[in-house]
Amino acid sequence: MSRLDSFINRMTAQRDILNHIRDALSLPDGAVLEVGLGNGRTYSHLRENFGDRRIVVFDRQFAAHKTLAPEPEDFIEGEIRETGQGFVGKGAALVHSDIGTGYPEKDAITLQWLPDMVAGMLTEGGIAVSGLPLSHPQLEELPRLPNVEEGRYFYYRKTV
Ligand SMILES: C[S@@+](CC[C@H](N)C(=O)[O-])C[C@H]1O[C@@H](n2cnc3c(N)ncnc32)[C@H](O)[C@@H]1O
């Protein structure tokens, strides 16, 4: 598969899962966390579809389109492994994480801390959406959408 096709599949999966959550799943009260702002495409989609909630974004630096600048208190700059700790236990409703690199050895390091952090960020019943698989006893994988390729993108409901 070309890298273009792979990119398109990833973006389509993100959008379709987020739209499915909006249209068909219940979300508890709480903020939305965008873990890995990048150039802000997904953040823009989150704002359009979950704009009635606080949306907090994380990245090493702000590199999104300037029209997407969040309120200063909603942009958390730095290494997510450290900055994310400040949102553990704060009861987020939805966490979207798109910080995979496509390099298995780098992603393996991220996966040493990301599942615990995401589970800790969510309130009970909250939903995690992730490009990397989040193996965690409190995260129950939700059924793959028919148009999302197996192993491409994942989403989970936080249990007790
Ligand atoms: C694939 S991009 C996200 C793309 C985003 N979904 C969009 O719509 O543009 C991943 C982003 O996460 C950031 N990132 C990855 N790992 C990080 C880490 N450990 N700490 C802080 N930022 C990180 C990178 O700087 C990059 O901007």
PDB file of N, CA, C and O and ligand atoms in Angstrom, residues 10 14 34 36-43 58-60 78-81 96 98-100 113, ligand 1:
ATOM      1  N   ARG A  10      -5.897   6.291   7.316  1.00  0.00           N
ATOM      2  CA  ARG A  10      -5.823   6.712   8.726  1.00  0.00           C
ATOM      3  C   ARG A  10      -6.773   7.882   8.978  1.00  0.00           C
ATOM      4  O   ARG A  10      -7.517   7.906   9.950  1.00  0.00           O
ATOM      5  N   GLN A  14     -10.126   7.903  11.379  1.00  0.00           N
ATOM      6  CA  GLN A  14     -10.331   8.893  12.459  1.00  0.00           C
ATOM      7  C   GLN A  14     -11.693   9.551  12.332  1.00  0.00           C
ATOM      8  O   GLN A  14     -12.473   9.613  13.275  1.00  0.00           O
ATOM      9  N   GLU A  34      -7.241  16.138  22.831  1.00  0.00           N
ATOM     10  CA  GLU A  34      -6.616  15.795  21.552  1.00  0.00           C
ATOM     11  C   GLU A  34      -5.122  15.619  21.822  1.00  0.00           C
ATOM     12  O   GLU A  34      -4.380  16.597  22.007  1.00  0.00           O
ATOM     13  N   GLY A  36      -1.771  15.002  20.628  1.00  0.00           N
ATOM     14  CA  GLY A  36      -1.030  15.088  19.373  1.00  0.00           C
ATOM     15  C   GLY A  36      -1.783  15.992  18.408  1.00  0.00           C
ATOM     16  O   GLY A  36      -2.519  15.530  17.540  1.00  0.00           O
ATOM     17  N   LEU A  37      -1.608  17.304  18.589  1.00  0.00           N
ATOM     18  CA  LEU A  37      -2.366  18.283  17.777  1.00  0.00           C
ATOM     19  C   LEU A  37      -1.951  18.237  16.310  1.00  0.00           C
ATOM     20  O   LEU A  37      -2.796  18.350  15.416  1.00  0.00           O
ATOM     21  N   GLY A  38      -0.638  18.110  16.047  1.00  0.00           N
ATOM     22  CA  GLY A  38      -0.156  18.124  14.663  1.00  0.00           C
ATOM     23  C   GLY A  38      -0.586  19.399  13.962  1.00  0.00           C
ATOM     24  O   GLY A  38      -0.526  20.485  14.538  1.00  0.00           O
ATOM     25  N   ASN A  39      -1.029  19.274  12.723  1.00  0.00           N
ATOM     26  CA  ASN A  39      -1.461  20.502  12.049  1.00  0.00           C
ATOM     27  C   ASN A  39      -2.935  20.810  12.297  1.00  0.00           C
ATOM     28  O   ASN A  39      -3.477  21.758  11.741  1.00  0.00           O
ATOM     29  N   GLY A  40      -3.576  20.008  13.143  1.00  0.00           N
ATOM     30  CA  GLY A  40      -4.880  20.403  13.671  1.00  0.00           C
ATOM     31  C   GLY A  40      -6.084  19.963  12.861  1.00  0.00           C
ATOM     32  O   GLY A  40      -7.189  20.410  13.124  1.00  0.00           O
ATOM     33  N   ARG A  41      -5.881  19.068  11.915  1.00  0.00           N
ATOM     34  CA  ARG A  41      -7.042  18.636  11.124  1.00  0.00           C
ATOM     35  C   ARG A  41      -8.079  17.968  12.027  1.00  0.00           C
ATOM     36  O   ARG A  41      -9.277  18.260  11.940  1.00  0.00           O
ATOM     37  N   THR A  42      -7.611  17.060  12.860  1.00  0.00           N
ATOM     38  CA  THR A  42      -8.559  16.354  13.726  1.00  0.00           C
ATOM     39  C   THR A  42      -9.139  17.305  14.759  1.00  0.00           C
ATOM     40  O   THR A  42     -10.323  17.227  15.097  1.00  0.00           O
ATOM     41  N   TYR A  43      -8.312  18.217  15.237  1.00  0.00           N
ATOM     42  CA  TYR A  43      -8.813  19.218  16.201  1.00  0.00           C
ATOM     43  C   TYR A  43      -9.942  20.025  15.577  1.00  0.00           C
ATOM     44  O   TYR A  43     -10.971  20.285  16.212  1.00  0.00           O
ATOM     45  N   PHE A  58      -2.692  18.741  23.056  1.00  0.00           N
ATOM     46  CA  PHE A  58      -1.332  18.510  23.542  1.00  0.00           C
ATOM     47  C   PHE A  58      -0.384  18.367  22.350  1.00  0.00           C
ATOM     48  O   PHE A  58      -0.705  17.674  21.380  1.00  0.00           O
ATOM     49  N   ASP A  59       0.760  18.982  22.453  1.00  0.00           N
ATOM     50  CA  ASP A  59       1.823  18.725  21.466  1.00  0.00           C
ATOM     51  C   ASP A  59       3.124  19.324  21.984  1.00  0.00           C
ATOM     52  O   ASP A  59       3.120  20.114  22.931  1.00  0.00           O
ATOM     53  N   ARG A  60       4.210  18.949  21.346  1.00  0.00           N
ATOM     54  CA  ARG A  60       5.514  19.507  21.737  1.00  0.00           C
ATOM     55  C   ARG A  60       5.580  20.988  21.429  1.00  0.00           C
ATOM     56  O   ARG A  60       6.249  21.747  22.100  1.00  0.00           O
ATOM     57  N   GLY A  78       4.555  20.508  25.365  1.00  0.00           N
ATOM     58  CA  GLY A  78       5.611  19.718  25.988  1.00  0.00           C
ATOM     59  C   GLY A  78       5.444  18.241  25.677  1.00  0.00           C
ATOM     60  O   GLY A  78       4.627  17.850  24.838  1.00  0.00           O
ATOM     61  N   GLU A  79       6.246  17.440  26.333  1.00  0.00           N
ATOM     62  CA  GLU A  79       6.201  15.988  26.152  1.00  0.00           C
ATOM     63  C   GLU A  79       4.948  15.435  26.830  1.00  0.00           C
ATOM     64  O   GLU A  79       4.781  15.586  28.050  1.00  0.00           O
ATOM     65  N   ILE A  80       4.110  14.788  26.034  1.00  0.00           N
ATOM     66  CA  ILE A  80       2.815  14.337  26.550  1.00  0.00           C
ATOM     67  C   ILE A  80       2.988  13.357  27.712  1.00  0.00           C
ATOM     68  O   ILE A  80       2.177  13.338  28.638  1.00  0.00           O
ATOM     69  N   ARG A  81       4.047  12.585  27.677  1.00  0.00           N
ATOM     70  CA  ARG A  81       4.271  11.634  28.773  1.00  0.00           C
ATOM     71  C   ARG A  81       4.283  12.373  30.116  1.00  0.00           C
ATOM     72  O   ARG A  81       3.849  11.852  31.129  1.00  0.00           O
ATOM     73  N   HIS A  96      -8.697  11.509  22.102  1.00  0.00           N
ATOM     74  CA  HIS A  96      -8.229  11.051  20.793  1.00  0.00           C
ATOM     75  C   HIS A  96      -6.714  11.162  20.782  1.00  0.00           C
ATOM     76  O   HIS A  96      -6.149  12.220  21.092  1.00  0.00           O
ATOM     77  N   ASP A  98      -3.305  10.477  18.452  1.00  0.00           N
ATOM     78  CA  ASP A  98      -2.743  10.175  17.124  1.00  0.00           C
ATOM     79  C   ASP A  98      -1.255  10.469  17.173  1.00  0.00           C
ATOM     80  O   ASP A  98      -0.771  11.419  16.558  1.00  0.00           O
ATOM     81  N   ILE A  99      -0.531   9.657  17.953  1.00  0.00           N
ATOM     82  CA  ILE A  99       0.904   9.928  18.110  1.00  0.00           C
ATOM     83  C   ILE A  99       1.762   8.730  17.686  1.00  0.00           C
ATOM     84  O   ILE A  99       2.923   8.644  18.070  1.00  0.00           O
ATOM     85  N   GLY A 100       1.181   7.843  16.885  1.00  0.00           N
ATOM     86  CA  GLY A 100       1.996   6.770  16.310  1.00  0.00           C
ATOM     87  C   GLY A 100       2.941   7.351  15.271  1.00  0.00           C
ATOM     88  O   GLY A 100       2.666   8.387  14.670  1.00  0.00           O
ATOM     89  N   TRP A 113       3.720   3.766  28.103  1.00  0.00           N
ATOM     90  CA  TRP A 113       3.050   4.694  29.023  1.00  0.00           C
ATOM     91  C   TRP A 113       1.672   5.176  28.531  1.00  0.00           C
ATOM     92  O   TRP A 113       0.826   5.578  29.325  1.00  0.00           O
TER      93      TRP A 113
HETATM   94  C1  LIG B   1       0.482  12.431  13.507  1.00  0.00           C
HETATM   95  S1  LIG B   1       0.554  14.000  14.223  1.00  0.00           S
HETATM   96  C2  LIG B   1      -1.108  14.348  14.675  1.00  0.00           C
HETATM   97  C3  LIG B   1      -1.928  14.732  13.512  1.00  0.00           C
HETATM   98  C4  LIG B   1      -3.252  15.318  13.905  1.00  0.00           C
HETATM   99  N1  LIG B   1      -4.222  14.270  14.197  1.00  0.00           N
HETATM  100  C5  LIG B   1      -3.767  16.229  12.820  1.00  0.00           C
HETATM  101  O1  LIG B   1      -4.949  16.211  12.542  1.00  0.00           O
HETATM  102  O2  LIG B   1      -2.996  16.982  12.264  1.00  0.00           O
HETATM  103  C6  LIG B   1       1.275  13.685  15.781  1.00  0.00           C
HETATM  104  C7  LIG B   1       1.612  14.905  16.581  1.00  0.00           C
HETATM  105  O3  LIG B   1       1.870  14.494  17.907  1.00  0.00           O
HETATM  106  C8  LIG B   1       3.008  15.133  18.410  1.00  0.00           C
HETATM  107  N2  LIG B   1       3.630  14.185  19.349  1.00  0.00           N
HETATM  108  C9  LIG B   1       3.908  12.880  19.124  1.00  0.00           C
HETATM  109  N3  LIG B   1       4.429  12.318  20.215  1.00  0.00           N
HETATM  110  C10 LIG B   1       4.478  13.289  21.159  1.00  0.00           C
HETATM  111  C11 LIG B   1       4.920  13.337  22.497  1.00  0.00           C
HETATM  112  N4  LIG B   1       5.433  12.242  23.091  1.00  0.00           N
HETATM  113  N5  LIG B   1       4.819  14.506  23.178  1.00  0.00           N
HETATM  114  C12 LIG B   1       4.332  15.620  22.567  1.00  0.00           C
HETATM  115  N6  LIG B   1       3.882  15.639  21.296  1.00  0.00           N
HETATM  116  C13 LIG B   1       3.963  14.486  20.601  1.00  0.00           C
HETATM  117  C14 LIG B   1       3.893  15.419  17.222  1.00  0.00           C
HETATM  118  O4  LIG B   1       4.676  16.569  17.484  1.00  0.00           O
HETATM  119  C15 LIG B   1       2.862  15.632  16.104  1.00  0.00           C
HETATM  120  O5  LIG B   1       2.570  17.003  15.928  1.00  0.00           O
END
